[in-house]
CSV table of C-alpha atoms in Angstrom, one decimal:
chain,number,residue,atom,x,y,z
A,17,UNK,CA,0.0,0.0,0.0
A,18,UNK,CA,1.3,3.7,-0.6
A,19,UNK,CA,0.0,5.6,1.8
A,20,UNK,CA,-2.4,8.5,1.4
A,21,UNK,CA,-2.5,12.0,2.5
A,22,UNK,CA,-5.0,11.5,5.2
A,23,UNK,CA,-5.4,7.9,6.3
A,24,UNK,CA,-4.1,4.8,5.3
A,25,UNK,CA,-1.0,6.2,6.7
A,26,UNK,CA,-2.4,6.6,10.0
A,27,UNK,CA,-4.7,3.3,10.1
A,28,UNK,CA,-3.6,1.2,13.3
A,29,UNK,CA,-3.7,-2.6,13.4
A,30,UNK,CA,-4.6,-2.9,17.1
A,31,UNK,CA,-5.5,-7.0,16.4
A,32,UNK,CA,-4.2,-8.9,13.3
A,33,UNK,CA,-5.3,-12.2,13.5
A,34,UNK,CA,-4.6,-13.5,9.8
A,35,UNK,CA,-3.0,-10.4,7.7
A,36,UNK,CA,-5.6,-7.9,6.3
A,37,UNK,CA,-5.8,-9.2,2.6
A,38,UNK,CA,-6.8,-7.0,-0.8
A,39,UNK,CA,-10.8,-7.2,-0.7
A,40,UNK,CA,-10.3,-6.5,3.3
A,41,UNK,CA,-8.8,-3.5,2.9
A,42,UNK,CA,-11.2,-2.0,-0.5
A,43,UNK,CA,-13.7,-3.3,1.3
A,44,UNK,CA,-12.8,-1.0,4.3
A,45,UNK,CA,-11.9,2.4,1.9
A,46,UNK,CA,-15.5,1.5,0.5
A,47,UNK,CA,-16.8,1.6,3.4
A,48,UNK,CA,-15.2,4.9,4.3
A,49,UNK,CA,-16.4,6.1,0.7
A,50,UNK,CA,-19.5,6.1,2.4
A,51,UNK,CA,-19.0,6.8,6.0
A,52,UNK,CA,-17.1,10.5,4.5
A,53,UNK,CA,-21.1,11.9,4.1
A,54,UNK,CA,-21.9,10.8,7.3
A,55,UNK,CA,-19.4,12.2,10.0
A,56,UNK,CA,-22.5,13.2,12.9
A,57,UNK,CA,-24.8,10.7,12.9
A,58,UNK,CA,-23.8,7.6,14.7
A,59,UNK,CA,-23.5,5.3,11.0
A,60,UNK,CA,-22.3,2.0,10.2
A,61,UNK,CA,-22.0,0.4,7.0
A,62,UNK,CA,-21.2,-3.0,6.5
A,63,UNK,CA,-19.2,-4.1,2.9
A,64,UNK,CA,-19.2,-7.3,1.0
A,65,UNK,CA,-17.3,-7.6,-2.3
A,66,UNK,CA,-16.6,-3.9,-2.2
A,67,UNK,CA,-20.8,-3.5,-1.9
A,68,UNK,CA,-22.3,-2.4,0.3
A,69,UNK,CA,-24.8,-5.2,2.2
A,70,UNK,CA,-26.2,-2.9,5.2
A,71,UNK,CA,-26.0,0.9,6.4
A,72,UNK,CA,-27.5,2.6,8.8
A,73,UNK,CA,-27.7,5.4,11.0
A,74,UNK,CA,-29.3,6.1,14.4
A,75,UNK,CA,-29.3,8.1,17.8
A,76,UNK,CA,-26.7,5.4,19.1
A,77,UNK,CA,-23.8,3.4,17.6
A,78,UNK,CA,-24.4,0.0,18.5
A,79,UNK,CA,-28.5,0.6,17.5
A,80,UNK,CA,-26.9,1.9,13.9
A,81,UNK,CA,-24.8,-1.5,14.0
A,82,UNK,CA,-27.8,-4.2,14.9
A,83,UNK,CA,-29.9,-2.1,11.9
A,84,UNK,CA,-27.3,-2.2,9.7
A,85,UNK,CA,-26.7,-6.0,10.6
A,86,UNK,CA,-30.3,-7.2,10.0
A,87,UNK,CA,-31.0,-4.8,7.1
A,88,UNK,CA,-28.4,-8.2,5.2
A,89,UNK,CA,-27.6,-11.0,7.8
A,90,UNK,CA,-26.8,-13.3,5.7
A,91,UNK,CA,-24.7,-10.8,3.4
A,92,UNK,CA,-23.0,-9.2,6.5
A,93,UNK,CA,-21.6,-12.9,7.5
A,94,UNK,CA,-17.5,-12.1,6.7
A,95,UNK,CA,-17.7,-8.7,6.0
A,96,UNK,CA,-15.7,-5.6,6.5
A,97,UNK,CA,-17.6,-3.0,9.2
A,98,UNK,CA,-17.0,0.8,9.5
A,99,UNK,CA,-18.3,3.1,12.1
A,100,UNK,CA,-17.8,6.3,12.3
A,101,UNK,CA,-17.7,6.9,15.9
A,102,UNK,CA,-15.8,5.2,19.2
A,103,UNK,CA,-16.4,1.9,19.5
A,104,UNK,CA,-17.7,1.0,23.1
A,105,UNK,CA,-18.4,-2.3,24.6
A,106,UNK,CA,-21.8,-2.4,24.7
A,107,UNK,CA,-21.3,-2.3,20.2
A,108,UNK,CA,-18.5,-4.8,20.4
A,109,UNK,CA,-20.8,-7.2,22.1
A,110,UNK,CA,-23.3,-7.1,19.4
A,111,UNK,CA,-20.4,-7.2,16.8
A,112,UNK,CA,-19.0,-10.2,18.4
A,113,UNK,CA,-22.3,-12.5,18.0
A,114,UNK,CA,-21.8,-12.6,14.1
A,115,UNK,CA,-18.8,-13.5,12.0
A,116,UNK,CA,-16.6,-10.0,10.3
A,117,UNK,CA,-13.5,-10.0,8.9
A,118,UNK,CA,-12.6,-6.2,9.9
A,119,UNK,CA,-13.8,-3.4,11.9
A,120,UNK,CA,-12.9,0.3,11.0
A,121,UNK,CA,-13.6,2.8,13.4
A,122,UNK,CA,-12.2,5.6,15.1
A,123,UNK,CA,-11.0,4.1,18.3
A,124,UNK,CA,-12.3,1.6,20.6
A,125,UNK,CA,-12.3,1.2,24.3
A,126,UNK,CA,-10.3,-1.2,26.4
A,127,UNK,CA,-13.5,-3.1,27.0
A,128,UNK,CA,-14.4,-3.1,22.8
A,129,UNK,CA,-10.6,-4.7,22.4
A,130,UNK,CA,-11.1,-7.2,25.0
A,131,UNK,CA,-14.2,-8.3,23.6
A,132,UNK,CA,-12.9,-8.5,20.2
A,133,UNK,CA,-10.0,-10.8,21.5
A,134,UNK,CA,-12.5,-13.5,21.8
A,135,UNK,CA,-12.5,-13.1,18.2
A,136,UNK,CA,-8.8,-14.4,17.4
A,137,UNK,CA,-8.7,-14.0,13.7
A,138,UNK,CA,-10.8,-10.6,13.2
A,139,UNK,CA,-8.4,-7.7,12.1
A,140,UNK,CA,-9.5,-4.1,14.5
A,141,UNK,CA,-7.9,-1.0,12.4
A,142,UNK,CA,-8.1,1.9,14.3
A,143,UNK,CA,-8.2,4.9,12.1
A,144,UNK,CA,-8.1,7.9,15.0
A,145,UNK,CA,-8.0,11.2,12.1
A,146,UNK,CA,-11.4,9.7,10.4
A,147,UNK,CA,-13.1,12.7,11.1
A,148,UNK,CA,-10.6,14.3,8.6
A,149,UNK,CA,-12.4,12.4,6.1
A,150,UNK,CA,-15.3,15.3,5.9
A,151,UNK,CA,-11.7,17.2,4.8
A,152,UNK,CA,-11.5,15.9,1.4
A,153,UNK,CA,-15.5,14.2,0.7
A,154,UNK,CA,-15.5,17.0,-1.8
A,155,UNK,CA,-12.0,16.2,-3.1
A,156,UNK,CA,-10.7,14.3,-6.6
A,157,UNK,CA,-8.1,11.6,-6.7
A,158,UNK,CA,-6.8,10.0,-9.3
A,159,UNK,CA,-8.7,6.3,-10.1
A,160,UNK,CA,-6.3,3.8,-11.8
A,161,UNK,CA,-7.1,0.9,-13.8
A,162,UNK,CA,-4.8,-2.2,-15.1
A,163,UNK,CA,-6.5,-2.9,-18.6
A,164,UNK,CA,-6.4,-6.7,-19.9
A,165,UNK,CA,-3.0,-6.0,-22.0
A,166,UNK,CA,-1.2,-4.2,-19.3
A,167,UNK,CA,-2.4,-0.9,-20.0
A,168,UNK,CA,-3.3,1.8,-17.3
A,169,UNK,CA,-6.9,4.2,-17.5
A,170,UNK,CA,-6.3,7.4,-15.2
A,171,UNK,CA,-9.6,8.8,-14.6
A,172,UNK,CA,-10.7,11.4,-11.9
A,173,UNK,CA,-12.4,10.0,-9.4
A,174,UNK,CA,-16.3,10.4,-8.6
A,175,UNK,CA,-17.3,13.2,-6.2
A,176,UNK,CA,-21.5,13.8,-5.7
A,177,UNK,CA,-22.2,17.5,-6.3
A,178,UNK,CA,-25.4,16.9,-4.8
A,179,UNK,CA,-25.1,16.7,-1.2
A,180,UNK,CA,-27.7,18.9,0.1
A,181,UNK,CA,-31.6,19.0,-0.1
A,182,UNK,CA,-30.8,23.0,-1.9
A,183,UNK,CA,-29.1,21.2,-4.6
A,184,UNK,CA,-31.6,18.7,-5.9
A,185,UNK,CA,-33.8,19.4,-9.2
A,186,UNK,CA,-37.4,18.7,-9.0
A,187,UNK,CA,-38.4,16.3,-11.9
A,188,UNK,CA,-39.4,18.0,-15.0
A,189,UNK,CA,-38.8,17.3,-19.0
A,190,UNK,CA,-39.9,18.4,-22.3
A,191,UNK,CA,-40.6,16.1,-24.5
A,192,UNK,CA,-41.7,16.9,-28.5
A,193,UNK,CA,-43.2,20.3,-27.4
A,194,UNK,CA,-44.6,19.2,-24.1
A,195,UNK,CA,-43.4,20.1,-20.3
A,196,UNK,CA,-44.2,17.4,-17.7
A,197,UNK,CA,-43.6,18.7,-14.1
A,198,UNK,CA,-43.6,16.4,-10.9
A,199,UNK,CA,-47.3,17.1,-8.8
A,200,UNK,CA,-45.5,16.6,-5.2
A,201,UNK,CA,-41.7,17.3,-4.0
A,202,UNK,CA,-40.8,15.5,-0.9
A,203,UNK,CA,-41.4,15.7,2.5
A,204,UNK,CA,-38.5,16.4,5.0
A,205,UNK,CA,-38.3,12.9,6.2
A,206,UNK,CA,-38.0,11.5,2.6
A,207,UNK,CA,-35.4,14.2,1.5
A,208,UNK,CA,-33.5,13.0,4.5
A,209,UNK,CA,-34.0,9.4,3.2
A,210,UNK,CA,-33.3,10.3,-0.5
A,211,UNK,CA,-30.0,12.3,0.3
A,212,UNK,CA,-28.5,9.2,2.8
A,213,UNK,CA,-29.9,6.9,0.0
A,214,UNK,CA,-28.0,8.7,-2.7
A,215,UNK,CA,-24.8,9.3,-1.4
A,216,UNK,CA,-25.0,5.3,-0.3
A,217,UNK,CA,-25.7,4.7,-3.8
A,218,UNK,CA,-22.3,6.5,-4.5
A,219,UNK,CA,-20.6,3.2,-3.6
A,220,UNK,CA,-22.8,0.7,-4.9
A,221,UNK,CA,-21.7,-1.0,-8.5
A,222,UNK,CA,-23.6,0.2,-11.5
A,223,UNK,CA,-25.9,-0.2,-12.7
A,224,UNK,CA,-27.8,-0.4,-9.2
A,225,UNK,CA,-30.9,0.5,-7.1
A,226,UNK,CA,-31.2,0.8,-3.9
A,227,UNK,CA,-34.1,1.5,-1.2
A,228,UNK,CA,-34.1,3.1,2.1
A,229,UNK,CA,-36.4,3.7,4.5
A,230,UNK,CA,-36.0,5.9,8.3
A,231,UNK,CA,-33.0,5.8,7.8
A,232,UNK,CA,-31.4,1.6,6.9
A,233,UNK,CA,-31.2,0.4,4.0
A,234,UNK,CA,-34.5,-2.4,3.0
A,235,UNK,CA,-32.9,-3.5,-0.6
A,236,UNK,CA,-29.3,-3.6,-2.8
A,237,UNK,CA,-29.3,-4.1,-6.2
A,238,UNK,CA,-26.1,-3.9,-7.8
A,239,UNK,CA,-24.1,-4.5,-10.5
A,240,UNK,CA,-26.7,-5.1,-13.3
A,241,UNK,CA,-26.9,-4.9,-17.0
A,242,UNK,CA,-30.5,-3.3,-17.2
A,243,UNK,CA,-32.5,-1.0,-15.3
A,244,UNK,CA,-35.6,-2.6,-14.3
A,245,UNK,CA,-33.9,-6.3,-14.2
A,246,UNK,CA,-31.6,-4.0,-11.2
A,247,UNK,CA,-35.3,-2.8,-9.4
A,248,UNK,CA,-36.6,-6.2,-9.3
A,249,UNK,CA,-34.1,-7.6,-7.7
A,250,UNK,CA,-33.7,-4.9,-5.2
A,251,UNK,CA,-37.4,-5.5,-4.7
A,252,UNK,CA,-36.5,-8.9,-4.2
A,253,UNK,CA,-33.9,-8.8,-1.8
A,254,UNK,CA,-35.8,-6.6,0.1
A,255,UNK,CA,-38.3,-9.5,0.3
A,256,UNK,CA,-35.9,-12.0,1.3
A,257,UNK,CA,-33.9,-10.1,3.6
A,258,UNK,CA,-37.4,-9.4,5.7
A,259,UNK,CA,-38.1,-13.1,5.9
A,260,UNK,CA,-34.8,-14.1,7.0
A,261,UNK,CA,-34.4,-10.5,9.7
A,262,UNK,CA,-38.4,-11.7,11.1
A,263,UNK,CA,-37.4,-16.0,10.7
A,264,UNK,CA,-34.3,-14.9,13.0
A,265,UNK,CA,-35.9,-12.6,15.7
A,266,UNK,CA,-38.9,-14.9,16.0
A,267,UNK,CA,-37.0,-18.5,16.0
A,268,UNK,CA,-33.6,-17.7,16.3
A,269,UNK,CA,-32.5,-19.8,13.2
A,270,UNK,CA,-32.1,-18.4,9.4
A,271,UNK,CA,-34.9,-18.4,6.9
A,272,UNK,CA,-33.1,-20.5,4.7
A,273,UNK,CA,-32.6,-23.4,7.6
A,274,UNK,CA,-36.5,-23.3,8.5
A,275,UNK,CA,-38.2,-26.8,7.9
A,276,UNK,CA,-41.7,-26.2,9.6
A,277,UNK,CA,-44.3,-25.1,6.5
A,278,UNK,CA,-46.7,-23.9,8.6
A,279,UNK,CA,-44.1,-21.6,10.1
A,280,UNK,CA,-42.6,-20.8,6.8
A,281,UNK,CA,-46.3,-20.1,5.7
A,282,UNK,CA,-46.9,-17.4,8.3
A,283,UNK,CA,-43.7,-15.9,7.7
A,284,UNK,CA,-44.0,-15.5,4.3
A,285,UNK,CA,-47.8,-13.9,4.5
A,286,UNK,CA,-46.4,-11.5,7.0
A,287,UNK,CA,-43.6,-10.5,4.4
A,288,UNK,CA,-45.9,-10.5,2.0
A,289,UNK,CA,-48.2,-8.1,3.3
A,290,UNK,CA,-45.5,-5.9,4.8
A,291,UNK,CA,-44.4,-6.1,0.7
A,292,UNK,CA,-41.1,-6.5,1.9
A,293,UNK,CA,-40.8,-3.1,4.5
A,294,UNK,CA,-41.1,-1.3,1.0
A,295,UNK,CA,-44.1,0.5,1.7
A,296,UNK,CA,-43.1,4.0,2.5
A,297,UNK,CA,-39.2,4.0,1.3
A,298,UNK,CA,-37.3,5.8,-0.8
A,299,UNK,CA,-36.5,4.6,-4.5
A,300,UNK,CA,-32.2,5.2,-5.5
A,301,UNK,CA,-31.5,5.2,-9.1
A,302,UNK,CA,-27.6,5.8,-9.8
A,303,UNK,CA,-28.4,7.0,-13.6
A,304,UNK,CA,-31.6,7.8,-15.5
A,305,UNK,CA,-34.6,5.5,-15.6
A,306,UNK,CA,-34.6,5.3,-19.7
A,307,UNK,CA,-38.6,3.6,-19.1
A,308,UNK,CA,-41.2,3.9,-16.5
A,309,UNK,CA,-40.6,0.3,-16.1
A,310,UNK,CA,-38.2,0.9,-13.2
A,311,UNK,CA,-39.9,3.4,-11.5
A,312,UNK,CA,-42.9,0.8,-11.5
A,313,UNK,CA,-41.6,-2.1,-9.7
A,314,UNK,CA,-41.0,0.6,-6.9
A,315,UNK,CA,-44.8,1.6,-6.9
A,316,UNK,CA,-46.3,-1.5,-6.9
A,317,UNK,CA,-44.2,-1.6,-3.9
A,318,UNK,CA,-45.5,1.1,-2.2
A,319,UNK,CA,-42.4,3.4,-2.5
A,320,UNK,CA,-42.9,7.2,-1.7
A,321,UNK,CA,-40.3,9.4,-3.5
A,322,UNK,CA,-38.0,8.4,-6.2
A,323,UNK,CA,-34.1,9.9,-6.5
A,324,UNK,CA,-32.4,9.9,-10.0
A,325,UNK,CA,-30.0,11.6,-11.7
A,326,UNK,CA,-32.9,12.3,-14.9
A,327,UNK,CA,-31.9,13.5,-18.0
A,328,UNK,CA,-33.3,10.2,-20.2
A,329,UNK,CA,-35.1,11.3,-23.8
A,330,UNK,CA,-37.9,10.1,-21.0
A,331,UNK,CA,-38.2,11.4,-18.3
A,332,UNK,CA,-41.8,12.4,-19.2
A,333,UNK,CA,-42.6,8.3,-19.0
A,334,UNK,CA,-40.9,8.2,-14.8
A,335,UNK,CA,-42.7,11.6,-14.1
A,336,UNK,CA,-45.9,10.9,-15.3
A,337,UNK,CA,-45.9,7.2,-13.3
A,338,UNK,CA,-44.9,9.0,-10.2
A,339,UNK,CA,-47.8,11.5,-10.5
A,340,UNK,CA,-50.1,8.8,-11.3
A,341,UNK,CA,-49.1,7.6,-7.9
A,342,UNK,CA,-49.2,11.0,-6.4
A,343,UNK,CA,-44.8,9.8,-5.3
A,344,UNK,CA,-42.4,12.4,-4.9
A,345,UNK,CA,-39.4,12.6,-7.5
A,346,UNK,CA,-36.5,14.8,-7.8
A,347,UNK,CA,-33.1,15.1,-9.9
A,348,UNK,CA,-29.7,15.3,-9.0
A,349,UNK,CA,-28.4,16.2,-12.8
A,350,UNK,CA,-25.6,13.7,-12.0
A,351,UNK,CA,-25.5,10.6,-12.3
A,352,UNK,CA,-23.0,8.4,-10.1
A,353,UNK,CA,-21.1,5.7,-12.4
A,354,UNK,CA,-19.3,3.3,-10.2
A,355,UNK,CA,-17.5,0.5,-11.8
């Protein structure tokens, strides 16, 4: 690793276990990618793959953690978690009951480490200038990649412009002489949604859609070649995760392991008719919605508001769903490409 000019240089192994490897460590700086936006507001995101699986924020750390947790379970298992504030005892407890391969965070107390030494092969970086990391969220670096042949690409790396509610667009387009304009803008509770979902989004693979709700996120989609294949299974996930987070709390045992139908059946109703917490979140699109189609499989679902960069030939098609569903929408005239 070269060091950087604000943290890797400073990051602290205060337990190796097995040596940090490659996807540990990206896994961590995408985590960070993330946690930059988010330096009040107890937050902790949990990576997988250099995706993020779970994030969440809320009044206390280790509250942020069990959200983030069970907003993925099974997708949390092994990964890398970052939080941006001290890590106390009462949060390495709750760490502890799952499996991670790293924890991230500011600094710990003696009581954290000592609980994470039950944990013999877990790597705890302490990174103590994180909050430094609000420093540069709005600065360039240079992104390098090793083409097939040997070849380097130097781009600049991604920075959101849109960071603030002041900064978003609400939905219009013309389209062969004719304005559309979105009915509703968004309440306060779903700009706060749609701003944490967006700058999530940020570090999520393209192409990729994401929901959120109070706060956690309910569904990941990532890495997909089309738009509304990327909803669907967002929507899907969302579904799934629900069973598994309510089979867990209710029987202790994963969703997956459960052999009793009739428990399986009551589960599944209740997931069903919760349509997979969707009702009342927040729909992330990193680029344009070039149908309706995606924007539908969010309504169906009972989404609220809808965040996309806009700018598709159209538009007209997403704005004129959302107003049939009287759902917030609103631009960001930039569209986050991660690849």
């Amino acid at each position: 690793i070269q060091p950087g000019r604000y943290l890797v240089s400073d990051i602290e192994l205060l337990q190796l276990g097995k040596h940090p490897g490659k996807i540990n460590i990206t896994d961590a700086d995408n985590a960070l990618n993330i946690l930059r936006y988010m330096p009040d507001t107890p937050c902790v995101v949990i990576v997988k793959h250099n995706n993020p699986c779970g994030v969440a924020k809320s009044s206390s750390l280790v509250e942020a953690y069990c959200k983030a947790n069970m907003a993925d379970r099974v997708a949390a298992f092994g990964g890398a978690i970052a939080l941006n504030k001290n890590v106390n005892r009462e949060t390495a407890e709750a760490i502890v009951q799952n499996y991670a391969e790293v924890i991230v965070a500011p600094d710990f107390t003696e009581d954290a480490l000592k609980v994470f030494a039950t944990k013999q092969n877990l790597r705890v970086m302490r990174i103590a200038n994180m909050e430094r990391l609000r420093d540069f969220a709005c600065q360039h670096v240079v992104d390098f990649k090793s083409l097939i042949d040997g070849g380097i690409m130097a781009q600049w790396s991604f920075v959101p412009q849109t960071r603030t509610k002041d900064k978003l667009l609400s939905a219009n387009a013309i389209y062969k002489g004719k304005e559309y304009h979105i009915n509703r803008m968004p309440t306060e509770k779903e700009y706060d949604d749609l701003l944490f979902g967006w700058l999530i989004e940020c570090a999520v693979t393209s192409n990729s859609i994401i929901f959120v709700k109070d706060g956690v996120t309910v569904g990941i989609g990532t890495g997909e070649q089309d738009r509304v294949g990327v909803a669907e299974i967002a929507k899907e996930k969302a579904y799934r995760k629900l069973a598994d987070k309510l089979c867990w709390q209710q029987h202790g045992i994963p969703y997956n392991n459960l052999k009793d139908a009739s428990i399986k059946a009551e589960i599944d109703s209740e997931v069903a008719s919760r349509k997979g917490d969707l009702v009342g979140s927040c729909m992330i699109s990193d680029a344009f919605f070039p149908f309706r189609d995606g924007v539908d499989v969010g309504i169906r679902e009972g989404i609220s508001a809808v965040i996309q960069p806009g700018g598709s030939q159209r538009d007209f098609e997403s704005i004129e769903a959302c107003n049939e569903a009287n759902i917030a929408m609103v631009f960001t005239g930039q569209r986050c490409f991660k690849h």
